[in-house]
mmCIF file of C-alpha atoms in Angstrom:
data_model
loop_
_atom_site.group_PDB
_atom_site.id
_atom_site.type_symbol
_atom_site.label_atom_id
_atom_site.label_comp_id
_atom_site.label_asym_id
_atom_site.label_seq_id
_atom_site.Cartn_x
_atom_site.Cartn_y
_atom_site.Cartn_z
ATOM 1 C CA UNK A 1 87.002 88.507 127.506
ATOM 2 C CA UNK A 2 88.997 85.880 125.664
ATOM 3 C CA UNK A 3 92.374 87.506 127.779
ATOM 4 C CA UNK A 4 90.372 86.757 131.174
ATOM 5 C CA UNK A 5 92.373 83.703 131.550
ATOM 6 C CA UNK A 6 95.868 85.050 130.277
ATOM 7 C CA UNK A 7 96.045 87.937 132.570
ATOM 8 C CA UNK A 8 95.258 86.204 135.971
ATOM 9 C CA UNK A 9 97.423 83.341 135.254
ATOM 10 C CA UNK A 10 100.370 86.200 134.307
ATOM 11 C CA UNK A 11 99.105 88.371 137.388
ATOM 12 C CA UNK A 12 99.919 85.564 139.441
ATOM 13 C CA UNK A 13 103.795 86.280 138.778
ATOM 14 C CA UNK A 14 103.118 90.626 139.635
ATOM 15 C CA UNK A 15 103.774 90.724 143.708
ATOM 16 C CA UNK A 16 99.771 91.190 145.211
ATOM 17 C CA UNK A 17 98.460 93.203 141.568
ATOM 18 C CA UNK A 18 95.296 91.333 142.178
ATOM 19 C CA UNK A 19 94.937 92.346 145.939
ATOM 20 C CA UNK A 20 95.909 95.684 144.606
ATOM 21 C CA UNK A 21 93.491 95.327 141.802
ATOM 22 C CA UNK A 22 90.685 94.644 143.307
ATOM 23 C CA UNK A 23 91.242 96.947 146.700
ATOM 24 C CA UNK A 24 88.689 99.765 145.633
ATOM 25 C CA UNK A 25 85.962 97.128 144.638
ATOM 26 C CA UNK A 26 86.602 95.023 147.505
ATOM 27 C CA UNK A 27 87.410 97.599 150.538
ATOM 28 C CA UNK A 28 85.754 101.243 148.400
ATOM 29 C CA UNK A 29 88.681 102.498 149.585
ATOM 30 C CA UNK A 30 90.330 104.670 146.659
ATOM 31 C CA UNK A 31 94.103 103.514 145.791
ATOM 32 C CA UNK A 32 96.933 105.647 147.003
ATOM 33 C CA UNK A 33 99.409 107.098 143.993
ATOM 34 C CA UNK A 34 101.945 104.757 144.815
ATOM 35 C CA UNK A 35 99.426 101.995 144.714
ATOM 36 C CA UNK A 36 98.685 103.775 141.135
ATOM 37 C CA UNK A 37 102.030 103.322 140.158
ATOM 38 C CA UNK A 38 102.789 100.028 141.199
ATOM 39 C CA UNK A 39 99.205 98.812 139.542
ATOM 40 C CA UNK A 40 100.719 101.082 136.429
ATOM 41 C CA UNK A 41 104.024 99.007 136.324
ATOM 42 C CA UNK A 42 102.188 95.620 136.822
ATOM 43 C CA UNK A 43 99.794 96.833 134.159
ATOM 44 C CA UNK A 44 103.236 97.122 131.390
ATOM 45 C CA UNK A 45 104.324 94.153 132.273
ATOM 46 C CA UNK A 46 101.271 91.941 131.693
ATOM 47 C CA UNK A 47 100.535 94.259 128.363
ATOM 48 C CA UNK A 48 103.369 92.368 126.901
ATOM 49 C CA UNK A 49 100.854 89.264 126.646
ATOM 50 C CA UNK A 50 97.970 90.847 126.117
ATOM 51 C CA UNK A 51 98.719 94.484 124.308
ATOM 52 C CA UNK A 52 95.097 95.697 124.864
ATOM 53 C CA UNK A 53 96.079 96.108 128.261
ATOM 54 C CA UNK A 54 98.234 98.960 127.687
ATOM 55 C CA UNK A 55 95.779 101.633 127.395
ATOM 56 C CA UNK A 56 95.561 100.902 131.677
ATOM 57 C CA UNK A 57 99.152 102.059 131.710
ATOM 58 C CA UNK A 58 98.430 105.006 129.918
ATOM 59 C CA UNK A 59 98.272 108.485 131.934
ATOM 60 C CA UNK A 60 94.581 109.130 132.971
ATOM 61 C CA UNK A 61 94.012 104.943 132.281
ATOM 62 C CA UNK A 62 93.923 104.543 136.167
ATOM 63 C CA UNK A 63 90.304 106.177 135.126
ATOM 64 C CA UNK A 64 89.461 102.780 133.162
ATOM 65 C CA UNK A 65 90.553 100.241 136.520
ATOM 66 C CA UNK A 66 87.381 100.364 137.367
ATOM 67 C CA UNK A 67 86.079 98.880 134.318
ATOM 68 C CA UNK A 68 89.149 96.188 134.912
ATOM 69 C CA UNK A 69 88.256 95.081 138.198
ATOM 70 C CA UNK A 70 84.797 94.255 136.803
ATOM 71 C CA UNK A 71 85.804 92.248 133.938
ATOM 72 C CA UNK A 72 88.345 90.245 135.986
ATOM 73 C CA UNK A 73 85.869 89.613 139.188
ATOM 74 C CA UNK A 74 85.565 85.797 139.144
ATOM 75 C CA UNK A 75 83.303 86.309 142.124
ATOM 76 C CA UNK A 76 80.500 87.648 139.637
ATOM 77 C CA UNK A 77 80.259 84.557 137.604
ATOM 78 C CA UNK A 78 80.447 82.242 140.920
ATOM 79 C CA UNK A 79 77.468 84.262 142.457
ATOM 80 C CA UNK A 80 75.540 83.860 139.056
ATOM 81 C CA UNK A 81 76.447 80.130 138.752
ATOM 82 C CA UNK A 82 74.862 79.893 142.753
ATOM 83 C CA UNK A 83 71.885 81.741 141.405
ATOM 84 C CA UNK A 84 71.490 80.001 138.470
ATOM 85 C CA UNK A 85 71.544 76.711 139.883
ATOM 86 C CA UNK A 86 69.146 77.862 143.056
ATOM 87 C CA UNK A 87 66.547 78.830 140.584
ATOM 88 C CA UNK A 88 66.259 75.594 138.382
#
């Protein structure tokens, strides 16, 4: 995702979105509707630099977070760079 970059420097400036972000993936506990709404709010403000992001915002888009949380996991890519390099 070309955005990858754009949307965690821009999440840096939303109070703890990527704590809240990543809570489900991280803890597998689900987040609480006010935890919705607060990733919901986040989510509006960081669609204004990257629009695509607005279908999160959207009513039943707390469905897609999931999908999110994956793409913006930068400990994916550090665990394949470790495996990567272990193997050559």
């Amino acid at each position: 995702m070309k955005n990858r970059a754009v949307i965690v420097n821009e999440a840096k400036y939303c109070q703890n979105f990527m704590l809240l972000l990543m809570k489900q993936r991280n803890t597998g506990v689900k987040w609480t509707t006010e935890e919705k709404k607060q990733l919901r709010s986040n989510l509006k403000h960081l669609s204004l630099y990257v629009p695509a992001l607005i279908i999160f915002a959207l009513p039943f888009g707390s469905l897609l977070l999931p999908v999110l949380t994956e793409v913006l996991d930068r400990r994916d890519k550090e665990r394949i760079k470790k495996q990567g390099g272990n193997n050559g």
